């Protein structure tokens, strides 16, 4: 039986999608059977993975609306062990109301996650920023949660909210495990960035911030723009190495 790992953060733009894509690709490269699900109606996973074909325009929102079945929304990728469910047609529509309602109220969300788990997938879930109804629902259906935190001044300000949200999710889903906080976009050699990283580690409870952190690199930006995970496009890049280390660390924990 596979496990579900949600990637969540209070703030936008902290590297959730980059983490989801690279972690999923790194786990798949080491032979783990992975299903990456994009629950963010912005639908960035599709672009980050370069899935531009018409086929990837249907996805989660279409499954939730009942117009498509699971086998019609699970897509293959260039990696044999990596399958993807993109956000679907919601990412091209002006309003997200129907999707938000379907995802947070319909039993099909939990059903999709459970069916994937039964098929032996480790499910990696990218989410929209904040603790809205989508993230609530995802956390209710997950066994693990990872919180990327961008290494910038005031980084800690939003951390209390997300930790409170995860604690609230634990009351209805006691099986949920917080895997930790992943520092992202750290700038080695930049004293301000190093100061923030040190401060965050000192202020948060011991062991909460993961040992590995993801540096800000030009290759990460290039890879995202080119529609490829940096772990595949530039495996020697320090950000790629960090994501491989994260995959190694989590692989054991995800079973
Ligand atoms: N390690 C990194 N080095 C350099 N740039 C990065 C790195 N990680 C992410 N970025 C860039 O930062 C921006 C935000 O990243 P990303 O889209 O992954 O964040 P997000 O948390 O998913 O955002 P949103 O909340 O909008 O969904 C992107 O342009 C991405 O290419
Ligand atoms: Mg994103």
mmCIF file of C-alpha atoms and ligand atoms in Angstrom:
data_model
loop_
_atom_site.group_PDB
_atom_site.id
_atom_site.type_symbol
_atom_site.label_atom_id
_atom_site.label_comp_id
_atom_site.label_asym_id
_atom_site.label_seq_id
_atom_site.Cartn_x
_atom_site.Cartn_y
_atom_site.Cartn_z
ATOM 1 C CA UNK A 1 0.000 0.000 0.000
ATOM 2 C CA UNK A 2 1.489 3.353 -1.036
ATOM 3 C CA UNK A 3 1.533 6.538 0.996
ATOM 4 C CA UNK A 4 0.460 10.102 0.216
ATOM 5 C CA UNK A 5 2.871 13.020 0.743
ATOM 6 C CA UNK A 6 1.401 16.529 0.525
ATOM 7 C CA UNK A 7 3.607 19.540 -0.134
ATOM 8 C CA UNK A 8 2.065 22.610 1.471
ATOM 9 C CA UNK A 9 2.986 26.154 2.481
ATOM 10 C CA UNK A 10 1.228 29.218 3.773
ATOM 11 C CA UNK A 11 2.989 31.500 1.298
ATOM 12 C CA UNK A 12 2.991 31.358 -2.479
ATOM 13 C CA UNK A 13 6.117 31.131 -4.604
ATOM 14 C CA UNK A 14 8.258 29.296 -2.051
ATOM 15 C CA UNK A 15 9.127 26.318 -4.266
ATOM 16 C CA UNK A 16 6.255 23.872 -3.675
ATOM 17 C CA UNK A 17 5.847 22.950 -7.327
ATOM 18 C CA UNK A 18 9.610 22.812 -7.904
ATOM 19 C CA UNK A 19 9.906 20.525 -4.872
ATOM 20 C CA UNK A 20 6.967 18.331 -5.936
ATOM 21 C CA UNK A 21 8.330 17.847 -9.453
ATOM 22 C CA UNK A 22 11.921 17.217 -8.432
ATOM 23 C CA UNK A 23 11.106 14.987 -5.500
ATOM 24 C CA UNK A 24 8.712 12.961 -7.673
ATOM 25 C CA UNK A 25 11.328 12.647 -10.454
ATOM 26 C CA UNK A 26 14.147 11.801 -8.013
ATOM 27 C CA UNK A 27 12.033 9.125 -6.304
ATOM 28 C CA UNK A 28 10.982 7.705 -9.672
ATOM 29 C CA UNK A 29 14.629 7.626 -10.803
ATOM 30 C CA UNK A 30 15.498 5.469 -7.811
ATOM 31 C CA UNK A 31 12.724 3.025 -8.752
ATOM 32 C CA UNK A 32 9.840 4.183 -6.551
ATOM 33 C CA UNK A 33 6.462 4.016 -8.279
ATOM 34 C CA UNK A 34 5.247 7.615 -8.142
ATOM 35 C CA UNK A 35 2.001 9.396 -8.960
ATOM 36 C CA UNK A 36 2.332 13.191 -8.906
ATOM 37 C CA UNK A 37 -1.043 14.922 -8.507
ATOM 38 C CA UNK A 38 -1.499 18.651 -9.103
ATOM 39 C CA UNK A 39 -4.280 20.018 -6.910
ATOM 40 C CA UNK A 40 -3.390 23.672 -7.619
ATOM 41 C CA UNK A 41 -5.897 25.081 -10.134
ATOM 42 C CA UNK A 42 -3.047 27.186 -11.574
ATOM 43 C CA UNK A 43 -1.805 23.880 -12.988
ATOM 44 C CA UNK A 44 1.945 24.600 -12.895
ATOM 45 C CA UNK A 45 3.016 20.952 -12.686
ATOM 46 C CA UNK A 46 2.123 20.445 -16.324
ATOM 47 C CA UNK A 47 4.463 23.263 -17.354
ATOM 48 C CA UNK A 48 7.221 22.273 -14.956
ATOM 49 C CA UNK A 49 7.201 18.808 -16.524
ATOM 50 C CA UNK A 50 6.847 20.045 -20.092
ATOM 51 C CA UNK A 51 3.547 18.199 -20.612
ATOM 52 C CA UNK A 52 2.059 20.481 -23.215
ATOM 53 C CA UNK A 53 0.043 18.022 -25.282
ATOM 54 C CA UNK A 54 -3.732 18.283 -25.510
ATOM 55 C CA UNK A 55 -4.012 15.034 -23.546
ATOM 56 C CA UNK A 56 -2.651 16.637 -20.365
ATOM 57 C CA UNK A 57 -5.323 19.346 -20.479
ATOM 58 C CA UNK A 58 -7.674 16.902 -18.793
ATOM 59 C CA UNK A 59 -6.781 15.974 -15.266
ATOM 60 C CA UNK A 60 -7.884 16.155 -11.676
ATOM 61 C CA UNK A 61 -10.693 18.700 -12.167
ATOM 62 C CA UNK A 62 -12.216 16.547 -14.908
ATOM 63 C CA UNK A 63 -11.979 13.405 -12.792
ATOM 64 C CA UNK A 64 -13.640 15.239 -9.884
ATOM 65 C CA UNK A 65 -16.383 16.564 -12.159
ATOM 66 C CA UNK A 66 -17.107 12.976 -13.167
ATOM 67 C CA UNK A 67 -16.504 13.526 -16.887
ATOM 68 C CA UNK A 68 -13.312 11.403 -16.902
ATOM 69 C CA UNK A 69 -12.222 8.193 -15.212
ATOM 70 C CA UNK A 70 -8.947 7.624 -13.359
ATOM 71 C CA UNK A 71 -7.246 5.834 -16.278
ATOM 72 C CA UNK A 72 -8.088 8.799 -18.530
ATOM 73 C CA UNK A 73 -6.351 11.356 -16.298
ATOM 74 C CA UNK A 74 -3.246 9.410 -15.203
ATOM 75 C CA UNK A 75 -0.530 10.262 -17.753
ATOM 76 C CA UNK A 76 2.795 8.629 -18.466
ATOM 77 C CA UNK A 77 5.987 10.722 -18.545
ATOM 78 C CA UNK A 78 9.508 10.251 -19.888
ATOM 79 C CA UNK A 79 10.337 8.369 -16.657
ATOM 80 C CA UNK A 80 8.925 4.827 -16.530
ATOM 81 C CA UNK A 81 8.116 5.041 -12.796
ATOM 82 C CA UNK A 82 6.569 8.506 -12.872
ATOM 83 C CA UNK A 83 2.886 9.096 -13.673
ATOM 84 C CA UNK A 84 1.130 12.443 -13.425
ATOM 85 C CA UNK A 85 -2.388 13.747 -12.915
ATOM 86 C CA UNK A 86 -2.351 17.380 -14.024
ATOM 87 C CA UNK A 87 -4.817 19.954 -12.679
ATOM 88 C CA UNK A 88 -6.966 19.536 -15.775
ATOM 89 C CA UNK A 89 -9.284 21.907 -17.581
ATOM 90 C CA UNK A 90 -9.737 24.036 -14.439
ATOM 91 C CA UNK A 91 -6.370 25.674 -15.171
ATOM 92 C CA UNK A 92 -7.851 27.143 -18.344
ATOM 93 C CA UNK A 93 -11.100 28.374 -16.864
ATOM 94 C CA UNK A 94 -11.747 31.787 -15.367
ATOM 95 C CA UNK A 95 -13.396 30.631 -12.163
ATOM 96 C CA UNK A 96 -12.367 27.790 -9.911
ATOM 97 C CA UNK A 97 -15.595 27.580 -7.884
ATOM 98 C CA UNK A 98 -16.816 24.291 -9.268
ATOM 99 C CA UNK A 99 -13.400 22.676 -8.873
ATOM 100 C CA UNK A 100 -12.976 23.958 -5.309
ATOM 101 C CA UNK A 101 -16.400 22.595 -4.417
ATOM 102 C CA UNK A 102 -15.781 19.236 -6.094
ATOM 103 C CA UNK A 103 -12.393 18.804 -4.472
ATOM 104 C CA UNK A 104 -13.431 19.760 -0.988
ATOM 105 C CA UNK A 105 -16.856 18.084 -0.923
ATOM 106 C CA UNK A 106 -16.876 15.143 -3.327
ATOM 107 C CA UNK A 107 -15.822 11.694 -2.164
ATOM 108 C CA UNK A 108 -13.887 11.320 -5.434
ATOM 109 C CA UNK A 109 -10.815 13.089 -3.986
ATOM 110 C CA UNK A 110 -10.296 10.516 -1.255
ATOM 111 C CA UNK A 111 -11.254 7.776 -3.729
ATOM 112 C CA UNK A 112 -8.520 8.799 -6.200
ATOM 113 C CA UNK A 113 -5.830 8.909 -3.504
ATOM 114 C CA UNK A 114 -6.948 5.548 -2.086
ATOM 115 C CA UNK A 115 -7.070 3.859 -5.480
ATOM 116 C CA UNK A 116 -3.563 5.134 -6.250
ATOM 117 C CA UNK A 117 -2.307 3.843 -2.900
ATOM 118 C CA UNK A 118 -3.900 0.437 -3.532
ATOM 119 C CA UNK A 119 -2.094 0.281 -6.857
ATOM 120 C CA UNK A 120 1.185 0.725 -4.978
ATOM 121 C CA UNK A 121 1.858 4.329 -5.883
ATOM 122 C CA UNK A 122 3.606 6.741 -3.589
ATOM 123 C CA UNK A 123 1.496 9.838 -4.225
ATOM 124 C CA UNK A 124 3.183 13.262 -4.233
ATOM 125 C CA UNK A 125 0.644 16.106 -4.079
ATOM 126 C CA UNK A 126 1.351 19.680 -5.146
ATOM 127 C CA UNK A 127 -1.065 22.181 -3.591
ATOM 128 C CA UNK A 128 -2.117 25.814 -3.958
ATOM 129 C CA UNK A 129 -0.610 28.261 -1.428
ATOM 130 C CA UNK A 130 -2.369 28.879 1.879
ATOM 131 C CA UNK A 131 -4.624 26.741 4.025
ATOM 132 C CA UNK A 132 -7.824 26.979 2.013
ATOM 133 C CA UNK A 133 -10.380 24.215 1.439
ATOM 134 C CA UNK A 134 -8.223 22.405 -1.133
ATOM 135 C CA UNK A 135 -5.282 22.051 1.237
ATOM 136 C CA UNK A 136 -7.594 21.044 4.106
ATOM 137 C CA UNK A 137 -8.992 18.265 1.986
ATOM 138 C CA UNK A 138 -5.587 17.130 0.780
ATOM 139 C CA UNK A 139 -4.254 17.001 4.355
ATOM 140 C CA UNK A 140 -7.274 14.950 5.409
ATOM 141 C CA UNK A 141 -6.318 12.338 2.765
ATOM 142 C CA UNK A 142 -2.509 12.338 3.350
ATOM 143 C CA UNK A 143 -0.147 10.361 5.574
ATOM 144 C CA UNK A 144 2.834 12.726 5.272
ATOM 145 C CA UNK A 145 3.304 16.451 4.826
ATOM 146 C CA UNK A 146 6.369 18.465 3.828
ATOM 147 C CA UNK A 147 6.583 22.258 4.170
ATOM 148 C CA UNK A 148 8.961 24.197 1.897
ATOM 149 C CA UNK A 149 10.067 27.498 3.455
ATOM 150 C CA UNK A 150 11.790 30.061 1.285
ATOM 151 C CA UNK A 151 14.933 31.345 2.939
ATOM 152 C CA UNK A 152 14.253 35.091 3.053
ATOM 153 C CA UNK A 153 13.905 37.735 5.752
ATOM 154 C CA UNK A 154 10.649 37.288 7.714
ATOM 155 C CA UNK A 155 10.541 33.641 6.609
ATOM 156 C CA UNK A 156 9.275 32.621 10.021
ATOM 157 C CA UNK A 157 6.279 34.955 9.972
ATOM 158 C CA UNK A 158 3.998 32.579 8.095
ATOM 159 C CA UNK A 159 5.391 29.409 9.649
ATOM 160 C CA UNK A 160 3.248 29.630 12.770
ATOM 161 C CA UNK A 161 0.077 29.658 10.663
ATOM 162 C CA UNK A 162 1.016 26.632 8.585
ATOM 163 C CA UNK A 163 2.090 24.662 11.672
ATOM 164 C CA UNK A 164 -1.196 25.560 13.340
ATOM 165 C CA UNK A 165 -3.054 24.385 10.227
ATOM 166 C CA UNK A 166 -1.190 21.075 10.243
ATOM 167 C CA UNK A 167 -1.928 20.642 13.941
ATOM 168 C CA UNK A 168 -5.625 21.245 13.177
ATOM 169 C CA UNK A 169 -5.494 18.633 10.388
ATOM 170 C CA UNK A 170 -4.024 16.167 12.896
ATOM 171 C CA UNK A 171 -7.161 16.291 15.016
ATOM 172 C CA UNK A 172 -9.223 14.777 12.194
ATOM 173 C CA UNK A 173 -6.374 12.788 10.607
ATOM 174 C CA UNK A 174 -4.178 11.528 13.460
ATOM 175 C CA UNK A 175 -2.142 9.409 11.019
ATOM 176 C CA UNK A 176 -0.630 12.504 9.403
ATOM 177 C CA UNK A 177 3.134 12.882 9.932
ATOM 178 C CA UNK A 178 4.948 16.198 9.505
ATOM 179 C CA UNK A 179 8.148 15.221 7.695
ATOM 180 C CA UNK A 180 9.668 18.618 8.317
ATOM 181 C CA UNK A 181 10.402 22.014 6.909
ATOM 182 C CA UNK A 182 12.576 22.206 3.810
ATOM 183 C CA UNK A 183 14.536 25.423 3.393
ATOM 184 C CA UNK A 184 14.459 26.485 -0.249
ATOM 185 C CA UNK A 185 16.254 29.080 -2.359
ATOM 186 C CA UNK A 186 19.077 29.362 0.157
ATOM 187 C CA UNK A 187 21.954 31.449 -1.192
ATOM 188 C CA UNK A 188 25.233 29.968 0.009
ATOM 189 C CA UNK A 189 27.844 32.687 0.433
ATOM 190 C CA UNK A 190 25.186 35.384 0.880
ATOM 191 C CA UNK A 191 25.489 36.453 4.541
ATOM 192 C CA UNK A 192 21.851 37.649 4.735
ATOM 193 C CA UNK A 193 20.526 34.332 3.435
ATOM 194 C CA UNK A 194 22.852 32.326 5.689
ATOM 195 C CA UNK A 195 21.727 34.398 8.673
ATOM 196 C CA UNK A 196 18.059 33.628 7.917
ATOM 197 C CA UNK A 197 18.788 29.894 7.559
ATOM 198 C CA UNK A 198 20.636 29.869 10.894
ATOM 199 C CA UNK A 199 17.882 31.878 12.605
ATOM 200 C CA UNK A 200 15.116 29.590 11.293
ATOM 201 C CA UNK A 201 16.988 26.503 12.544
ATOM 202 C CA UNK A 202 17.498 28.091 15.960
ATOM 203 C CA UNK A 203 13.943 29.317 16.400
ATOM 204 C CA UNK A 204 12.010 26.221 15.337
ATOM 205 C CA UNK A 205 11.853 23.093 17.497
ATOM 206 C CA UNK A 206 14.920 20.852 17.158
ATOM 207 C CA UNK A 207 14.654 18.406 14.249
ATOM 208 C CA UNK A 208 11.778 20.214 12.549
ATOM 209 C CA UNK A 209 13.942 21.785 9.830
ATOM 210 C CA UNK A 210 15.444 19.123 7.558
ATOM 211 C CA UNK A 211 19.248 18.895 7.400
ATOM 212 C CA UNK A 212 19.382 19.245 3.630
ATOM 213 C CA UNK A 213 18.322 22.560 2.109
ATOM 214 C CA UNK A 214 17.817 23.568 -1.512
ATOM 215 C CA UNK A 215 20.102 26.301 -2.850
ATOM 216 C CA UNK A 216 18.899 28.948 -5.271
ATOM 217 C CA UNK A 217 20.528 28.078 -8.594
ATOM 218 C CA UNK A 218 20.313 29.362 -12.160
ATOM 219 C CA UNK A 219 19.925 25.764 -13.371
ATOM 220 C CA UNK A 220 16.682 25.436 -11.351
ATOM 221 C CA UNK A 221 15.187 28.444 -13.093
ATOM 222 C CA UNK A 222 16.370 27.231 -16.519
ATOM 223 C CA UNK A 223 14.956 23.765 -15.890
ATOM 224 C CA UNK A 224 11.536 25.081 -14.851
ATOM 225 C CA UNK A 225 11.415 27.320 -17.920
ATOM 226 C CA UNK A 226 12.445 24.378 -20.119
ATOM 227 C CA UNK A 227 9.741 22.158 -18.608
ATOM 228 C CA UNK A 228 12.068 19.639 -16.988
ATOM 229 C CA UNK A 229 12.925 18.731 -13.409
ATOM 230 C CA UNK A 230 16.406 20.032 -12.562
ATOM 231 C CA UNK A 231 17.278 16.541 -11.259
ATOM 232 C CA UNK A 232 17.003 15.313 -14.859
ATOM 233 C CA UNK A 233 18.223 18.369 -16.755
ATOM 234 C CA UNK A 234 21.256 19.235 -14.632
ATOM 235 C CA UNK A 235 21.893 16.308 -12.259
ATOM 236 C CA UNK A 236 25.167 17.817 -10.958
ATOM 237 C CA UNK A 237 23.565 21.135 -10.026
ATOM 238 C CA UNK A 238 23.563 21.667 -6.228
ATOM 239 C CA UNK A 239 19.739 22.048 -6.173
ATOM 240 C CA UNK A 240 19.432 18.712 -8.012
ATOM 241 C CA UNK A 241 21.778 17.122 -5.471
ATOM 242 C CA UNK A 242 19.656 18.517 -2.635
ATOM 243 C CA UNK A 243 16.470 17.080 -4.151
ATOM 244 C CA UNK A 244 18.169 13.688 -4.556
ATOM 245 C CA UNK A 245 19.225 13.811 -0.901
ATOM 246 C CA UNK A 246 15.623 14.677 0.033
ATOM 247 C CA UNK A 247 14.351 11.726 -2.030
ATOM 248 C CA UNK A 248 16.837 9.382 -0.317
ATOM 249 C CA UNK A 249 15.745 10.658 3.094
ATOM 250 C CA UNK A 250 12.017 10.377 2.378
ATOM 251 C CA UNK A 251 12.134 7.096 0.453
ATOM 252 C CA UNK A 252 12.632 5.085 3.627
ATOM 253 C CA UNK A 253 9.939 7.016 5.455
ATOM 254 C CA UNK A 254 7.381 6.665 2.659
ATOM 255 C CA UNK A 255 7.814 2.884 2.553
HETATM 256 N N1 LIG B 1 16.102 26.263 -5.984
HETATM 257 C C1 LIG B 1 15.663 27.257 -6.765
HETATM 258 N N2 LIG B 1 16.538 28.071 -7.387
HETATM 259 C C2 LIG B 1 16.100 29.088 -8.170
HETATM 260 N N3 LIG B 1 14.815 29.341 -8.430
HETATM 261 C C3 LIG B 1 13.903 28.557 -7.853
HETATM 262 C C4 LIG B 1 14.260 27.473 -7.000
HETATM 263 N N4 LIG B 1 13.126 26.867 -6.564
HETATM 264 C C5 LIG B 1 12.101 27.543 -7.137
HETATM 265 N N5 LIG B 1 12.554 28.558 -7.909
HETATM 266 C C6 LIG B 1 11.763 29.501 -8.685
HETATM 267 O O1 LIG B 1 10.912 30.216 -7.807
HETATM 268 C C7 LIG B 1 9.640 30.430 -8.410
HETATM 269 C C8 LIG B 1 8.559 29.840 -7.516
HETATM 270 O O2 LIG B 1 8.740 28.440 -7.444
HETATM 271 P P1 LIG B 1 7.493 27.438 -7.477
HETATM 272 O O3 LIG B 1 6.607 27.721 -8.621
HETATM 273 O O4 LIG B 1 8.043 26.068 -7.334
HETATM 274 O O5 LIG B 1 6.798 27.890 -6.114
HETATM 275 P P2 LIG B 1 5.347 27.544 -5.583
HETATM 276 O O6 LIG B 1 5.433 27.547 -4.090
HETATM 277 O O7 LIG B 1 4.850 26.301 -6.214
HETATM 278 O O8 LIG B 1 4.499 28.781 -6.099
HETATM 279 P P3 LIG B 1 2.872 28.923 -6.048
HETATM 280 O O9 LIG B 1 2.549 29.187 -4.610
HETATM 281 O O10 LIG B 1 2.585 30.070 -6.955
HETATM 282 O O11 LIG B 1 2.309 27.631 -6.517
HETATM 283 C C9 LIG B 1 9.696 29.769 -9.787
HETATM 284 O O12 LIG B 1 10.006 30.738 -10.741
HETATM 285 C C10 LIG B 1 10.848 28.774 -9.651
HETATM 286 O O13 LIG B 1 11.487 28.532 -10.890
HETATM 287 MG MG1 LIG B 2 3.077 25.953 -7.250
#
